[in-house]
mmCIF file of C-alpha atoms in Angstrom:
data_model
loop_
_atom_site.group_PDB
_atom_site.id
_atom_site.type_symbol
_atom_site.label_atom_id
_atom_site.label_comp_id
_atom_site.label_asym_id
_atom_site.label_seq_id
_atom_site.Cartn_x
_atom_site.Cartn_y
_atom_site.Cartn_z
ATOM 1 C CA MET U 27 93.862 71.149 116.802
ATOM 2 C CA GLY U 28 96.861 72.739 118.529
ATOM 3 C CA GLN U 29 98.653 75.738 117.073
ATOM 4 C CA ARG U 30 101.743 73.827 116.003
ATOM 5 C CA ASP U 31 99.714 70.963 114.572
ATOM 6 C CA HIS U 32 98.034 73.072 111.916
ATOM 7 C CA TRP U 33 98.918 72.119 108.328
ATOM 8 C CA ALA U 34 100.191 75.650 107.712
ATOM 9 C CA HIS U 35 103.147 74.839 109.987
ATOM 10 C CA ASP U 36 103.885 71.739 107.928
ATOM 11 C CA ILE U 37 103.971 73.820 104.758
ATOM 12 C CA TYR U 38 106.149 76.443 106.411
ATOM 13 C CA ASP U 39 108.603 73.692 107.407
ATOM 14 C CA VAL U 40 108.768 72.592 103.778
ATOM 15 C CA PHE U 41 109.447 76.189 102.703
ATOM 16 C CA LYS U 42 112.364 76.262 105.135
ATOM 17 C CA ALA U 43 113.697 72.943 103.890
ATOM 18 C CA TYR U 44 113.687 74.269 100.317
ATOM 19 C CA ALA U 45 115.191 77.637 101.280
ATOM 20 C CA ILE U 46 112.229 79.606 99.977
ATOM 21 C CA ALA U 47 113.287 83.253 100.229
ATOM 22 C CA ILE U 48 110.332 85.115 98.724
ATOM 23 C CA VAL U 49 106.673 84.439 99.456
ATOM 24 C CA SER U 50 104.317 86.527 97.349
ATOM 25 C CA HIS U 51 100.595 86.546 97.792
ATOM 26 C CA VAL U 52 97.234 87.924 97.061
ATOM 27 C CA PRO U 53 95.821 87.065 100.439
ATOM 28 C CA ASP U 54 93.215 84.500 101.220
ATOM 29 C CA ALA U 55 91.813 83.636 104.619
ATOM 30 C CA GLY U 56 92.994 80.076 104.089
ATOM 31 C CA HIS U 57 96.588 81.257 103.657
ATOM 32 C CA SER U 58 96.572 83.738 106.525
ATOM 33 C CA ARG U 59 98.338 81.539 109.068
ATOM 34 C CA LEU U 60 101.041 80.564 106.570
ATOM 35 C CA ILE U 61 101.516 84.211 105.561
ATOM 36 C CA ASP U 62 101.939 85.164 109.231
ATOM 37 C CA LEU U 63 104.520 82.428 109.751
ATOM 38 C CA CYS U 64 106.507 83.571 106.726
ATOM 39 C CA ALA U 65 106.242 87.242 107.683
ATOM 40 C CA SER U 66 107.718 86.520 111.106
ATOM 41 C CA ASP U 67 110.723 84.753 109.547
ATOM 42 C CA ALA U 68 113.630 87.137 108.927
ATOM 43 C CA ALA U 69 114.948 84.830 106.191
ATOM 44 C CA MET U 70 111.794 85.209 104.111
ATOM 45 C CA ARG U 71 110.500 88.268 102.346
ATOM 46 C CA VAL U 72 106.743 88.457 102.047
ATOM 47 C CA VAL U 73 105.630 90.417 98.980
ATOM 48 C CA PRO U 74 101.954 91.408 98.836
ATOM 49 C CA LEU U 75 100.750 91.694 95.246
ATOM 50 C CA SER U 76 98.033 93.715 93.585
ATOM 51 C CA THR U 77 97.175 90.836 91.233
ATOM 52 C CA GLU U 78 98.358 87.263 91.005
ATOM 53 C CA GLU U 79 100.237 87.398 87.698
ATOM 54 C CA GLU U 80 102.697 89.768 89.327
ATOM 55 C CA GLY U 81 103.758 86.840 91.492
ATOM 56 C CA VAL U 82 104.478 84.717 88.423
ATOM 57 C CA ALA U 83 106.820 87.348 86.978
ATOM 58 C CA LEU U 84 108.331 87.960 90.420
ATOM 59 C CA ALA U 85 109.153 84.268 90.826
ATOM 60 C CA ALA U 86 110.895 84.230 87.447
ATOM 61 C CA GLY U 87 112.982 87.277 88.351
ATOM 62 C CA ALA U 88 113.880 85.854 91.752
ATOM 63 C CA TYR U 89 115.063 82.621 90.172
ATOM 64 C CA LEU U 90 117.188 84.557 87.689
ATOM 65 C CA GLY U 91 118.840 86.158 90.703
ATOM 66 C CA GLY U 92 119.357 82.863 92.540
ATOM 67 C CA GLN U 93 116.444 82.834 94.955
ATOM 68 C CA ARG U 94 113.388 80.635 95.211
ATOM 69 C CA ALA U 95 109.920 82.128 95.443
ATOM 70 C CA VAL U 96 106.459 80.715 96.078
ATOM 71 C CA LEU U 97 103.133 82.312 95.095
ATOM 72 C CA LEU U 98 100.160 81.988 97.448
ATOM 73 C CA MET U 99 96.755 82.724 95.984
ATOM 74 C CA GLN U 100 93.173 81.607 95.963
ATOM 75 C CA SER U 101 91.501 79.846 93.088
ATOM 76 C CA SER U 102 90.032 83.040 91.645
ATOM 77 C CA GLY U 103 93.585 84.187 90.958
ATOM 78 C CA ALA U 104 94.577 81.236 88.797
ATOM 79 C CA GLY U 105 92.901 82.709 85.739
ATOM 80 C CA ASN U 106 94.679 86.019 86.242
ATOM 81 C CA CYS U 107 98.002 84.226 85.829
ATOM 82 C CA ILE U 108 97.398 82.560 82.538
ATOM 83 C CA ASN U 109 99.363 84.653 80.027
ATOM 84 C CA MET U 110 102.160 85.345 82.500
ATOM 85 C CA LEU U 111 102.615 81.588 82.789
ATOM 86 C CA SER U 112 103.969 81.808 79.218
ATOM 87 C CA LEU U 113 107.102 83.210 80.815
ATOM 88 C CA ILE U 114 107.425 80.154 83.042
ATOM 89 C CA LYS U 115 106.838 77.729 80.189
ATOM 90 C CA ALA U 116 108.931 79.472 77.529
ATOM 91 C CA CYS U 117 111.942 79.660 79.853
ATOM 92 C CA SER U 118 111.356 76.440 81.843
ATOM 93 C CA PHE U 119 111.445 78.314 85.111
ATOM 94 C CA PRO U 120 110.767 76.349 88.276
ATOM 95 C CA PHE U 121 107.473 77.631 89.658
ATOM 96 C CA LEU U 122 105.528 76.679 92.765
ATOM 97 C CA THR U 123 102.149 78.046 93.746
ATOM 98 C CA LEU U 124 99.794 77.089 96.548
ATOM 99 C CA VAL U 125 96.164 77.658 95.690
ATOM 100 C CA THR U 126 93.422 77.686 98.302
ATOM 101 C CA MET U 127 90.303 76.461 96.578
ATOM 102 C CA ARG U 128 86.914 78.110 96.477
ATOM 103 C CA GLY U 129 83.898 77.147 94.471
ATOM 104 C CA GLU U 130 83.821 73.534 95.503
ATOM 105 C CA PHE U 131 83.143 71.894 98.885
ATOM 106 C CA GLY U 132 80.285 73.729 100.581
ATOM 107 C CA GLU U 133 80.703 76.961 98.614
ATOM 108 C CA PHE U 134 78.061 79.543 99.487
ATOM 109 C CA ASN U 135 79.045 82.141 96.874
ATOM 110 C CA PRO U 136 78.012 81.177 93.332
ATOM 111 C CA TRP U 137 80.412 83.737 91.863
ATOM 112 C CA GLN U 138 83.355 81.694 93.183
ATOM 113 C CA VAL U 139 82.265 78.544 91.390
ATOM 114 C CA PRO U 140 83.143 79.313 87.727
ATOM 115 C CA MET U 141 86.819 80.053 88.316
ATOM 116 C CA GLY U 142 87.184 77.546 91.141
ATOM 117 C CA GLN U 143 85.904 74.728 88.940
ATOM 118 C CA ALA U 144 88.098 75.890 86.047
ATOM 119 C CA VAL U 145 91.367 75.923 87.998
ATOM 120 C CA PRO U 146 92.667 72.474 86.981
ATOM 121 C CA ALA U 147 91.925 73.076 83.284
ATOM 122 C CA THR U 148 93.331 76.617 83.421
ATOM 123 C CA LEU U 149 96.585 75.471 84.960
ATOM 124 C CA ALA U 150 96.821 72.438 82.688
ATOM 125 C CA ALA U 151 96.433 74.681 79.644
ATOM 126 C CA LEU U 152 99.809 76.273 80.436
ATOM 127 C CA GLY U 153 101.485 73.078 81.564
ATOM 128 C CA VAL U 154 101.239 73.606 85.313
ATOM 129 C CA ILE U 155 101.139 70.275 87.146
ATOM 130 C CA ALA U 156 98.407 70.328 89.795
ATOM 131 C CA GLN U 157 98.468 68.230 92.960
ATOM 132 C CA ARG U 158 95.672 68.276 95.460
ATOM 133 C CA VAL U 159 95.527 68.168 99.253
ATOM 134 C CA ASP U 160 92.253 67.142 100.877
ATOM 135 C CA ALA U 161 93.412 65.916 104.292
ATOM 136 C CA PRO U 162 95.525 67.973 106.720
ATOM 137 C CA GLY U 163 97.905 65.068 107.251
ATOM 138 C CA ASP U 164 98.839 65.094 103.561
ATOM 139 C CA ALA U 165 99.873 68.748 103.330
ATOM 140 C CA ARG U 166 103.520 68.244 104.270
ATOM 141 C CA ASP U 167 104.214 65.367 101.878
ATOM 142 C CA THR U 168 102.310 66.874 98.992
ATOM 143 C CA VAL U 169 103.958 70.299 99.236
ATOM 144 C CA ASP U 170 107.341 68.648 99.765
ATOM 145 C CA GLY U 171 106.863 66.574 96.641
ATOM 146 C CA ALA U 172 105.614 69.557 94.683
ATOM 147 C CA ALA U 173 108.614 71.667 95.711
ATOM 148 C CA GLY U 174 110.952 68.821 94.790
ATOM 149 C CA LEU U 175 109.358 68.546 91.380
ATOM 150 C CA ALA U 176 109.368 72.311 90.823
ATOM 151 C CA PHE U 177 112.892 73.110 91.962
ATOM 152 C CA GLY U 178 114.514 69.756 91.208
ATOM 153 C CA SER U 179 113.133 69.306 87.722
ATOM 154 C CA SER U 180 112.335 72.907 86.714
ATOM 155 C CA CYS U 181 108.612 72.279 86.530
ATOM 156 C CA ALA U 182 105.614 74.493 87.160
ATOM 157 C CA VAL U 183 103.609 72.960 89.992
ATOM 158 C CA ALA U 184 100.450 74.028 91.800
ATOM 159 C CA VAL U 185 99.263 72.528 95.050
ATOM 160 C CA LEU U 186 95.508 72.884 95.328
ATOM 161 C CA LEU U 187 94.545 73.149 98.978
ATOM 162 C CA SER U 188 90.967 71.942 98.827
ATOM 163 C CA GLN U 189 88.070 73.820 100.271
ATOM 164 C CA ARG U 190 87.410 70.818 102.481
ATOM 165 C CA LEU U 191 90.915 71.215 103.954
ATOM 166 C CA VAL U 192 90.810 74.986 104.290
ATOM 167 C CA GLY U 193 87.257 75.009 105.578
ATOM 168 C CA ALA U 194 84.190 76.096 103.675
ATOM 169 C CA LYS U 195 83.570 79.768 104.261
ATOM 170 C CA ARG U 196 80.133 80.651 105.512
ATOM 171 C CA PHE U 197 78.077 83.679 104.766
ATOM 172 C CA GLY U 198 79.169 86.651 106.830
ATOM 173 C CA GLU U 199 82.744 85.421 107.168
ATOM 174 C CA GLY U 200 83.919 87.501 104.222
ATOM 175 C CA MET G 16 100.350 122.719 74.430
ATOM 176 C CA VAL G 17 102.956 120.065 75.053
ATOM 177 C CA GLU G 18 105.762 119.977 72.570
ATOM 178 C CA ALA G 19 106.094 116.813 70.461
ATOM 179 C CA PRO G 20 108.757 114.518 71.893
ATOM 180 C CA ARG G 21 112.038 114.640 70.077
ATOM 181 C CA LEU G 22 114.268 112.109 71.776
ATOM 182 C CA HIS G 23 115.249 109.038 69.815
ATOM 183 C CA ARG G 24 114.759 105.785 71.715
ATOM 184 C CA ARG G 25 117.803 104.029 70.237
ATOM 185 C CA GLU G 26 120.091 106.899 71.215
ATOM 186 C CA VAL G 27 118.604 107.066 74.708
ATOM 187 C CA VAL G 28 119.101 103.357 75.339
ATOM 188 C CA ALA G 29 122.586 103.401 73.811
ATOM 189 C CA THR G 30 123.541 106.226 76.186
ATOM 190 C CA LEU G 31 122.011 104.566 79.248
ATOM 191 C CA LEU G 32 123.767 101.262 78.510
ATOM 192 C CA HIS G 33 127.099 102.722 77.412
ATOM 193 C CA ASP G 34 129.860 101.294 79.607
ATOM 194 C CA ARG G 35 127.176 99.318 81.433
ATOM 195 C CA GLY G 36 129.442 97.507 83.861
ATOM 196 C CA ASP G 37 127.607 94.926 85.940
ATOM 197 C CA LEU G 38 124.144 96.447 85.505
ATOM 198 C CA ALA G 39 121.453 93.789 85.000
ATOM 199 C CA VAL G 40 118.820 94.751 82.435
ATOM 200 C CA VAL G 41 115.282 93.440 81.979
ATOM 201 C CA ALA G 42 113.688 94.650 78.729
ATOM 202 C CA GLY G 43 109.969 94.686 78.031
ATOM 203 C CA LEU G 44 108.724 92.999 74.893
ATOM 204 C CA GLY G 45 108.797 94.627 71.483
ATOM 205 C CA ALA G 46 110.631 97.802 70.615
ATOM 206 C CA THR G 47 112.402 98.181 73.957
ATOM 207 C CA ALA G 48 113.822 94.670 73.638
ATOM 208 C CA TRP G 49 115.099 95.576 70.163
ATOM 209 C CA ASP G 50 116.561 98.824 71.542
ATOM 210 C CA VAL G 51 118.439 96.920 74.234
ATOM 211 C CA ALA G 52 119.676 94.408 71.641
ATOM 212 C CA ALA G 53 120.794 97.275 69.390
ATOM 213 C CA ALA G 54 122.950 98.564 72.246
ATOM 214 C CA GLY G 55 124.750 95.203 72.131
ATOM 215 C CA ASP G 56 123.598 91.770 73.223
ATOM 216 C CA HIS G 57 124.874 91.075 76.733
ATOM 217 C CA PRO G 58 124.747 88.140 79.168
ATOM 218 C CA LEU G 59 123.316 90.416 81.869
ATOM 219 C CA ALA G 60 120.324 91.323 79.693
ATOM 220 C CA PHE G 61 117.001 89.517 79.889
ATOM 221 C CA PRO G 62 114.808 90.605 76.980
ATOM 222 C CA LEU G 63 111.198 89.485 77.185
ATOM 223 C CA TRP G 64 109.451 88.196 74.066
ATOM 224 C CA GLY G 65 106.048 87.964 75.708
ATOM 225 C CA ALA G 66 104.620 88.168 79.237
ATOM 226 C CA MET G 67 103.352 91.683 78.511
ATOM 227 C CA GLY G 68 102.940 93.664 81.707
ATOM 228 C CA GLY G 69 105.518 91.574 83.555
ATOM 229 C CA ALA G 70 108.821 93.333 82.904
ATOM 230 C CA ALA G 71 108.845 95.497 86.041
ATOM 231 C CA MET G 72 107.876 92.540 88.226
ATOM 232 C CA VAL G 73 110.625 90.351 86.750
ATOM 233 C CA GLY G 74 112.903 93.248 87.643
ATOM 234 C CA LEU G 75 111.560 93.325 91.195
ATOM 235 C CA GLY G 76 112.236 89.612 91.670
ATOM 236 C CA LEU G 77 115.757 90.009 90.333
ATOM 237 C CA ALA G 78 116.409 93.101 92.438
ATOM 238 C CA LEU G 79 115.223 91.408 95.635
ATOM 239 C CA ALA G 80 117.335 88.328 94.932
ATOM 240 C CA GLN G 81 120.428 90.418 94.059
ATOM 241 C CA PRO G 82 120.313 93.336 96.480
ATOM 242 C CA ALA G 83 123.926 94.360 95.846
ATOM 243 C CA ARG G 84 123.436 94.731 92.089
ATOM 244 C CA ARG G 85 121.630 97.492 90.255
ATOM 245 C CA VAL G 86 118.776 96.229 88.111
ATOM 246 C CA LEU G 87 117.339 98.327 85.279
ATOM 247 C CA VAL G 88 113.949 97.617 83.763
ATOM 248 C CA VAL G 89 113.538 99.262 80.359
ATOM 249 C CA THR G 90 110.069 99.053 78.935
ATOM 250 C CA GLY G 91 107.463 100.844 76.884
ATOM 251 C CA ASP G 92 104.344 102.756 77.823
ATOM 252 C CA GLY G 93 102.009 100.053 76.527
ATOM 253 C CA GLU G 94 103.842 97.301 78.374
ATOM 254 C CA LEU G 95 103.843 99.213 81.644
ATOM 255 C CA LEU G 96 100.176 100.158 81.308
ATOM 256 C CA MET G 97 99.311 96.466 81.244
ATOM 257 C CA GLY G 98 100.885 95.965 84.665
ATOM 258 C CA LEU G 99 100.303 99.274 86.430
ATOM 259 C CA GLY G 100 99.455 97.573 89.711
ATOM 260 C CA GLY G 101 103.007 96.296 89.797
ATOM 261 C CA LEU G 102 104.196 99.845 90.463
ATOM 262 C CA ALA G 103 102.323 99.784 93.769
ATOM 263 C CA THR G 104 103.748 96.359 94.571
ATOM 264 C CA ILE G 105 107.276 97.567 93.789
ATOM 265 C CA ALA G 106 106.920 100.790 95.770
ATOM 266 C CA ALA G 107 105.722 98.811 98.782
ATOM 267 C CA GLN G 108 109.001 96.841 98.703
ATOM 268 C CA ARG G 109 111.146 99.863 97.784
ATOM 269 C CA PRO G 110 114.197 97.969 96.530
ATOM 270 C CA ARG G 111 116.959 100.576 96.411
ATOM 271 C CA ASN G 112 118.742 98.771 93.579
ATOM 272 C CA LEU G 113 115.798 98.789 91.129
ATOM 273 C CA ARG G 114 115.188 101.474 88.510
ATOM 274 C CA VAL G 115 112.508 101.580 85.823
ATOM 275 C CA VAL G 116 112.902 103.561 82.600
ATOM 276 C CA VAL G 117 109.831 103.846 80.399
ATOM 277 C CA LEU G 118 110.368 104.756 76.760
ATOM 278 C CA ASP G 119 107.081 106.508 76.152
ATOM 279 C CA ASN G 120 106.211 107.077 72.494
ATOM 280 C CA GLU G 121 102.503 107.273 73.371
ATOM 281 C CA HIS G 122 101.689 104.474 70.921
ATOM 282 C CA TYR G 123 101.528 100.725 70.513
ATOM 283 C CA GLY G 124 104.308 100.781 67.950
ATOM 284 C CA GLU G 125 104.330 97.092 67.079
ATOM 285 C CA THR G 126 100.646 96.720 66.344
ATOM 286 C CA GLY G 127 99.711 99.585 64.052
ATOM 287 C CA ARG G 128 100.558 102.681 66.036
ATOM 288 C CA GLN G 129 97.363 102.891 68.009
ATOM 289 C CA PRO G 130 97.622 105.607 70.699
ATOM 290 C CA THR G 131 98.119 104.469 74.291
ATOM 291 C CA HIS G 132 96.584 106.179 77.307
ATOM 292 C CA THR G 133 99.724 108.301 77.683
ATOM 293 C CA ALA G 134 98.702 110.076 74.449
ATOM 294 C CA ARG G 135 95.470 111.007 76.180
ATOM 295 C CA GLY G 136 96.674 112.246 79.487
ATOM 296 C CA THR G 137 97.974 109.369 81.603
ATOM 297 C CA ASP G 138 101.149 110.564 83.322
ATOM 298 C CA LEU G 139 103.176 107.480 84.231
ATOM 299 C CA ALA G 140 105.663 109.378 86.402
ATOM 300 C CA ALA G 141 102.755 110.794 88.413
ATOM 301 C CA VAL G 142 101.300 107.294 88.674
ATOM 302 C CA ALA G 143 104.598 105.999 90.051
ATOM 303 C CA LEU G 144 104.763 108.809 92.627
ATOM 304 C CA ALA G 145 101.162 108.200 93.624
ATOM 305 C CA CYS G 146 102.003 104.498 94.072
ATOM 306 C CA GLY G 147 104.737 105.461 96.513
ATOM 307 C CA PHE G 148 107.861 105.574 94.345
ATOM 308 C CA PRO G 149 110.265 107.873 96.199
ATOM 309 C CA HIS G 150 111.421 109.460 92.939
ATOM 310 C CA ALA G 151 109.911 109.710 89.471
ATOM 311 C CA ARG G 152 110.260 112.210 86.658
ATOM 312 C CA THR G 153 109.574 112.754 82.993
ATOM 313 C CA VAL G 154 112.511 113.464 80.690
ATOM 314 C CA ARG G 155 111.939 115.352 77.451
ATOM 315 C CA ASP G 156 115.283 116.907 76.556
ATOM 316 C CA ALA G 157 118.501 115.364 75.288
ATOM 317 C CA GLY G 158 120.365 117.407 77.865
ATOM 318 C CA GLU G 159 118.776 115.354 80.674
ATOM 319 C CA ILE G 160 119.902 111.941 79.435
ATOM 320 C CA GLU G 161 123.392 112.049 80.932
ATOM 321 C CA ALA G 162 121.909 112.815 84.341
ATOM 322 C CA LEU G 163 119.511 109.917 83.870
ATOM 323 C CA ARG G 164 122.422 107.682 82.939
ATOM 324 C CA ALA G 165 124.192 108.711 86.135
ATOM 325 C CA ASP G 166 121.081 107.875 88.158
ATOM 326 C CA VAL G 167 120.694 104.483 86.475
ATOM 327 C CA HIS G 168 124.261 103.526 87.317
ATOM 328 C CA ARG G 169 124.794 105.250 90.636
ATOM 329 C CA ARG G 170 121.606 106.266 92.437
ATOM 330 C CA ASP G 171 121.054 104.275 95.597
ATOM 331 C CA ASP G 172 117.270 104.313 95.596
ATOM 332 C CA LEU G 173 114.263 103.135 93.675
ATOM 333 C CA PHE G 174 113.124 105.453 90.899
ATOM 334 C CA LEU G 175 111.131 105.568 87.690
ATOM 335 C CA ALA G 176 111.848 107.808 84.724
ATOM 336 C CA VAL G 177 109.544 108.308 81.778
ATOM 337 C CA VAL G 178 111.471 109.304 78.670
ATOM 338 C CA LYS G 179 109.272 110.867 76.029
ATOM 339 C CA VAL G 180 110.554 109.517 72.718
ATOM 340 C CA ALA G 181 109.580 110.054 69.093
ATOM 341 C CA LEU G 182 107.473 107.498 67.263
ATOM 342 C CA THR G 183 110.109 106.029 64.975
ATOM 343 C CA ASP G 184 110.625 103.049 62.710
ATOM 344 C CA ASP G 185 113.970 101.645 63.737
ATOM 345 C CA PRO G 186 115.743 98.688 62.167
ATOM 346 C CA MET G 187 114.821 95.505 64.020
ATOM 347 C CA VAL G 188 117.731 94.183 66.045
ATOM 348 C CA LEU G 189 116.601 90.961 67.621
ATOM 349 C CA PRO G 190 118.042 89.500 70.814
ATOM 350 C CA PRO G 191 118.179 85.720 71.274
ATOM 351 C CA ARG G 192 114.643 84.385 71.645
ATOM 352 C CA ASP G 193 115.203 81.030 73.306
ATOM 353 C CA GLY G 194 113.972 81.656 76.841
ATOM 354 C CA VAL G 195 115.832 78.710 78.337
ATOM 355 C CA TYR G 196 119.079 80.016 76.860
ATOM 356 C CA LEU G 197 118.406 83.552 78.115
ATOM 357 C CA LYS G 198 117.639 82.210 81.595
ATOM 358 C CA HIS G 199 120.798 80.098 81.828
ATOM 359 C CA ARG G 200 122.925 82.848 80.337
ATOM 360 C CA LEU G 201 121.821 85.407 82.906
ATOM 361 C CA ARG G 202 122.038 82.992 85.832
ATOM 362 C CA SER G 203 125.522 81.905 84.805
ATOM 363 C CA ALA G 204 126.612 85.532 84.522
ATOM 364 C CA LEU G 205 125.138 86.406 87.923
ATOM 365 C CA LEU G 206 125.723 83.245 89.905
ATOM 366 C CA GLY G 207 128.585 81.466 88.148
ATOM 367 C CA SER G 208 128.583 78.069 86.518
ATOM 368 C CA ALA G 209 127.516 76.446 89.798
ATOM 369 C CA ALA G 210 124.028 77.771 89.074
ATOM 370 C CA MET G 211 123.763 75.177 86.326
ATOM 371 C CA LEU G 212 124.271 72.354 88.794
ATOM 372 C CA GLU G 213 121.443 73.304 91.157
#
């Protein structure tokens, strides 16, 4: 796969189309290319977080000030967000997060499985609409639709980037 | 032995918000939100009714999106302790227009006055400095509040101030609690009515 053909570029293009100004993250190897693309864009501010719920509150504050933010995290972070998602729901803030999944396809680390498997139920509990990407060719349309739903209809939307898409991590890769 | 704090939280907040101009204010849940409401409900105020630990990060998002406007986060020691990592996240961004004032009564006042970690040695100003805040201090005397007010309204850099306040029972003054209303009210005040048409 060529550099430009990677699905991360498709997602970055969608971020540009929706004028995403703030990209917060707790890093994940699966997001690293997208984070690099955003960091090299002078129109985007990349905000590293110490824990994922910070990115939920940050997105709310950014929207209050007229900017759109996206939170990048891995599946283990979804549970960390749960009470902070009250803020999104109580105020009907638009909210978009991209979640790289662990604990599913080919997972080698059993400690990733409990939270990874609980992500859809965790998000659903706070009213976050989850949409899944399994094939690289679907990333652009799915993220585009998710951003439209989030920012057009003031919804909370998560795109789950499946472990099959991101690539199952193997032992020794971190 | 450290002297018992004497400052009164309502008076501190009233002084800080007197003649507030175009300052945007995010208030942490509980007593600080009531303090901010007691100083006068205002379209540029965003009082939280939940999301404990999130006030400073809401302030960061607002400050980054509105770099020309000063943004004040007022919160309590318990609320800040729940989101301490956010201080490191904020310091890493160093938004010059953000300021955080912690009203530290060393207790969870809303839940039965259980002591917080600040009653047992945690120094939140030192934490902020260690996280990389360029300026942080602890205020204990009434004579320092005017200088703090000047910093809130005029200082052109990120800072955190811990104000040691007495543990008091103040009359509840409740801000609006409909989050959708609070969101639209602040956005309209900041961005104009066009924000409603987005």
